[in-house]
Short mmCIF file of C-alpha atoms in Angstrom, two decimals:
data_model
loop_
_atom_site.label_atom_id
_atom_site.label_comp_id
_atom_site.label_asym_id
_atom_site.label_seq_id
_atom_site.Cartn_x
_atom_site.Cartn_y
_atom_site.Cartn_z
CA GLY A 163 130.14 -60.32 93.33
CA ILE A 164 127.98 -57.66 95.16
CA GLN A 165 128.91 -54.13 93.19
CA VAL A 166 129.13 -50.99 94.32
CA GLU A 167 128.35 -46.95 92.33
CA GLN A 168 129.12 -42.72 94.40
CA SER A 169 128.47 -40.20 92.26
CA PRO A 170 128.87 -37.37 91.59
CA PRO A 171 132.85 -38.99 91.05
CA ASP A 172 134.52 -34.81 91.42
CA LEU A 173 131.97 -31.89 93.07
CA ILE A 174 133.77 -28.62 93.58
CA LEU A 175 132.00 -26.54 95.84
CA GLN A 176 132.83 -23.15 97.46
CA GLU A 177 132.47 -22.84 101.66
CA GLY A 178 129.53 -22.73 103.42
CA ALA A 179 128.00 -25.04 99.96
CA ASN A 180 125.82 -27.72 101.02
CA SER A 181 126.56 -31.37 99.04
CA THR A 182 125.13 -34.79 98.54
CA LEU A 183 126.86 -37.90 97.98
CA ARG A 184 125.40 -40.95 96.29
CA CYS A 185 125.88 -44.98 96.96
CA ASN A 186 124.52 -46.66 94.71
CA PHE A 187 124.19 -50.85 96.22
CA SER A 188 123.57 -53.98 93.56
CA ASP A 189 122.36 -56.82 96.32
CA SER A 190 121.13 -56.36 100.18
CA VAL A 191 123.75 -55.35 102.27
CA ASN A 192 124.13 -55.60 106.64
CA ASN A 193 127.00 -52.93 106.30
CA LEU A 194 127.27 -49.98 104.82
CA GLN A 195 130.19 -48.06 105.71
CA TRP A 196 131.23 -43.71 104.66
CA PHE A 197 134.96 -43.24 104.86
CA HIS A 198 137.14 -39.69 104.25
CA GLN A 199 140.08 -40.40 103.03
CA ASN A 200 142.49 -37.80 104.30
CA PRO A 201 145.45 -35.59 102.82
CA TRP A 202 147.65 -38.27 103.89
CA GLY A 203 145.54 -41.64 102.91
CA GLN A 204 143.57 -43.07 106.11
CA LEU A 205 140.56 -43.52 105.74
CA ILE A 206 138.44 -41.45 108.85
CA ASN A 207 135.73 -44.06 109.57
CA LEU A 208 132.44 -41.46 109.76
CA PHE A 209 129.23 -43.68 109.96
CA TYR A 210 128.02 -47.62 110.47
CA ILE A 211 124.80 -46.76 108.47
CA PRO A 212 123.25 -50.02 107.36
CA SER A 213 119.81 -48.72 106.99
CA GLY A 214 118.10 -45.36 108.90
CA THR A 215 119.28 -42.04 109.90
CA LYS A 216 122.41 -41.10 111.93
CA GLN A 217 124.02 -37.39 112.48
CA ASN A 218 127.23 -36.99 113.47
CA GLY A 219 127.88 -32.44 113.61
CA ARG A 220 127.53 -31.35 110.24
CA LEU A 221 127.55 -34.46 108.78
CA SER A 222 124.74 -36.39 108.11
CA ALA A 223 123.37 -39.42 106.52
CA THR A 224 120.58 -41.42 105.35
CA THR A 225 121.08 -45.68 103.57
CA VAL A 226 117.22 -47.02 101.90
CA ALA A 227 117.88 -50.59 102.47
CA THR A 228 115.10 -51.79 100.06
CA GLU A 229 115.48 -49.58 97.10
CA ARG A 230 119.80 -49.80 97.67
CA TYR A 231 121.35 -46.41 97.91
CA SER A 232 122.90 -44.37 100.84
CA LEU A 233 123.63 -40.64 101.34
CA LEU A 234 125.99 -38.96 102.51
CA TYR A 235 125.30 -34.76 103.22
CA ILE A 236 128.10 -31.99 103.99
CA SER A 237 126.11 -29.52 105.32
CA SER A 238 127.88 -26.15 105.68
CA SER A 239 130.85 -26.95 103.92
CA GLN A 240 134.31 -25.53 105.53
CA THR A 241 137.69 -26.47 103.44
CA THR A 242 139.74 -29.79 106.01
CA ASP A 243 135.93 -31.37 104.43
CA SER A 244 138.43 -32.45 101.24
CA GLY A 245 139.56 -35.34 100.35
CA VAL A 246 137.98 -38.05 99.21
CA TYR A 247 135.19 -39.66 100.25
CA PHE A 248 134.16 -44.13 100.02
CA CYS A 249 131.74 -46.17 100.88
CA ALA A 250 131.61 -49.33 101.66
CA VAL A 251 129.65 -51.92 102.04
CA MET A 252 129.85 -55.78 103.33
CA SER A 253 127.37 -58.87 102.18
CA GLY A 254 126.12 -61.95 103.38
CA GLY A 255 129.00 -63.52 105.48
CA ALA A 256 131.85 -62.59 104.27
CA GLN A 257 133.60 -60.29 106.47
CA LYS A 258 134.91 -57.68 103.83
CA LEU A 259 134.47 -54.54 102.96
CA VAL A 260 133.25 -53.63 98.72
CA PHE A 261 134.17 -49.19 97.86
CA GLY A 262 133.10 -47.70 95.57
CA GLN A 263 135.13 -45.50 93.87
CA GLY A 264 134.90 -42.26 96.17
CA THR A 265 133.93 -39.08 95.08
CA ARG A 266 136.43 -36.58 95.11
CA LEU A 267 135.39 -33.83 97.10
CA THR A 268 137.48 -30.43 97.33
CA ILE A 269 135.60 -27.07 99.40
CA ASN A 270 137.28 -24.25 98.13
CA PRO A 271 137.83 -20.94 100.39
CA LYS B 167 143.21 -45.93 123.00
CA ALA B 168 145.89 -46.35 121.09
CA GLY B 169 144.77 -45.69 117.00
CA VAL B 170 145.33 -49.00 114.43
CA THR B 171 149.36 -49.29 113.96
CA GLN B 172 151.25 -49.71 110.60
CA THR B 173 154.55 -49.93 109.73
CA PRO B 174 156.79 -49.05 107.53
CA ARG B 175 155.21 -45.91 106.73
CA TYR B 176 156.69 -46.16 103.33
CA LEU B 177 158.96 -47.83 101.16
CA ILE B 178 160.98 -49.03 98.11
CA LYS B 179 161.51 -51.96 96.32
CA THR B 180 163.44 -53.60 93.56
CA ARG B 181 161.36 -56.04 91.12
CA GLY B 182 161.79 -59.05 92.52
CA GLN B 183 162.40 -58.43 95.55
CA GLN B 184 159.77 -59.37 99.40
CA VAL B 185 158.69 -56.75 101.60
CA THR B 186 156.32 -57.75 105.05
CA LEU B 187 154.24 -55.08 106.24
CA SER B 188 153.30 -54.93 109.92
CA CYS B 189 149.92 -53.90 111.30
CA SER B 190 148.82 -53.59 114.98
CA PRO B 191 144.92 -53.75 115.67
CA ILE B 192 143.40 -51.71 118.46
CA SER B 193 143.49 -53.03 121.59
CA GLY B 194 140.62 -55.71 122.31
CA HIS B 195 140.46 -55.93 118.62
CA ARG B 196 140.55 -60.13 116.93
CA SER B 197 139.62 -58.74 113.73
CA VAL B 198 142.79 -57.32 111.15
CA SER B 199 141.85 -57.48 106.97
CA TRP B 200 144.14 -55.71 105.30
CA TYR B 201 143.87 -53.48 101.59
CA GLN B 202 144.78 -52.66 98.37
CA GLN B 203 144.61 -48.84 97.34
CA THR B 204 146.20 -48.08 93.49
CA PRO B 205 144.50 -45.53 91.29
CA GLY B 206 143.36 -47.93 88.31
CA GLN B 207 141.72 -50.44 90.48
CA GLY B 208 140.19 -48.97 93.68
CA LEU B 209 140.74 -50.23 97.31
CA GLN B 210 140.49 -53.69 97.16
CA PHE B 211 140.16 -56.00 99.79
CA LEU B 212 142.69 -59.42 100.32
CA PHE B 213 143.06 -61.36 102.62
CA GLU B 214 140.92 -60.92 106.70
CA TYR B 215 142.32 -62.36 109.71
CA PHE B 216 141.26 -63.53 113.10
CA SER B 217 142.62 -64.95 116.13
CA GLU B 218 145.13 -66.34 113.76
CA THR B 219 143.10 -68.26 111.07
CA GLN B 220 142.20 -66.49 107.90
CA ARG B 221 138.30 -66.00 107.28
CA ASN B 222 139.25 -64.38 103.74
CA LYS B 223 140.69 -64.40 100.99
CA GLY B 224 140.41 -61.64 98.24
CA ASN B 225 141.85 -61.97 94.63
CA PHE B 226 145.17 -62.13 94.57
CA PRO B 227 148.32 -64.10 93.52
CA GLY B 228 149.18 -66.43 95.56
CA ARG B 229 152.04 -63.89 96.06
CA PHE B 230 150.58 -61.88 97.96
CA SER B 231 150.46 -64.32 101.52
CA GLY B 232 149.69 -62.62 106.16
CA ARG B 233 149.45 -63.97 109.06
CA GLN B 234 147.93 -62.81 112.78
CA PHE B 235 149.97 -63.60 115.89
CA SER B 236 148.19 -64.86 119.21
CA ASN B 237 149.14 -61.25 119.85
CA SER B 238 146.99 -60.11 116.84
CA ARG B 239 149.44 -58.39 115.36
CA SER B 240 149.56 -58.95 111.84
CA GLU B 241 151.70 -59.13 108.90
CA MET B 242 151.38 -58.88 104.81
CA ASN B 243 154.43 -60.52 103.19
CA VAL B 244 154.38 -59.29 98.91
CA SER B 245 157.38 -62.07 96.92
CA THR B 246 158.31 -62.00 94.03
CA LEU B 247 158.12 -57.75 93.33
CA GLU B 248 156.23 -55.93 90.85
CA LEU B 249 155.89 -53.34 89.58
CA GLY B 250 151.89 -52.93 89.89
CA ASP B 251 152.27 -53.83 92.86
CA SER B 252 153.54 -50.29 93.69
CA ALA B 253 150.16 -48.84 96.43
CA LEU B 254 149.09 -47.88 99.28
CA TYR B 255 148.58 -50.61 102.12
CA LEU B 256 145.62 -49.94 104.43
CA CYS B 257 144.71 -52.13 107.04
CA ALA B 258 141.72 -51.84 109.68
CA SER B 259 140.88 -53.32 112.85
CA SER B 260 136.90 -54.55 113.52
CA GLN B 261 135.11 -55.71 116.78
CA GLY B 262 132.58 -57.86 115.09
CA ILE B 263 131.41 -56.08 110.80
CA ARG B 264 130.91 -52.17 113.16
CA GLY B 265 133.09 -49.95 112.96
CA TYR B 266 136.57 -50.17 111.50
CA THR B 267 139.18 -48.57 112.58
CA PHE B 268 142.02 -47.80 109.45
CA GLY B 269 145.69 -47.30 109.47
CA SER B 270 147.21 -44.54 107.78
CA GLY B 271 148.56 -46.96 106.09
CA THR B 272 152.29 -48.02 103.84
CA ARG B 273 152.78 -46.90 100.94
CA LEU B 274 155.31 -49.87 98.60
CA THR B 275 156.62 -48.74 95.18
CA VAL B 276 158.69 -50.86 93.58
CA VAL B 277 161.02 -49.76 90.95
#
């Protein structure tokens, strides 16, 4: 099946810094989503982005489908951005998300 | 509108017992899927239901089962619990393949 790799596994930054999270996938996808898992365990959908670029406030994402990677940018980080960020993809006809292992982001005040 | 509701939030069970978890999707969403999250294996797909039919199934033993009712609410059942079944179980609802909305999860501890 399709493989999803995220990097880096851990990222520690000071408040106000910018960050870039990467997601590589091994096959063509028809769905790619970025999620933020809050400290209580809930996955919050950030972007649905199988290709192209989207922005939402301080967050933006770019997926280059032909090169099989996606990037999540967080600008002017805040402590509330801390948590684990997951990339998840869907490939072929099966309606199931395959998740990467996540990037744990820690923003220190 | 209300989000995805999972009950209970926390559960402690003994090895060998069975457990039933519940998920109420967003109104109008007909697809409900379940995921298991553990520190070792990460987030793994269990199964997906659409209009009361299981459309997709992950690579889990037959002890894991589910169903969906006519109002789209879904339940998953784990029989003969093992210590390794301790996990956060997440349910998601969606319309099509876009925009998955997850519930807060049920944290199951097997002792």
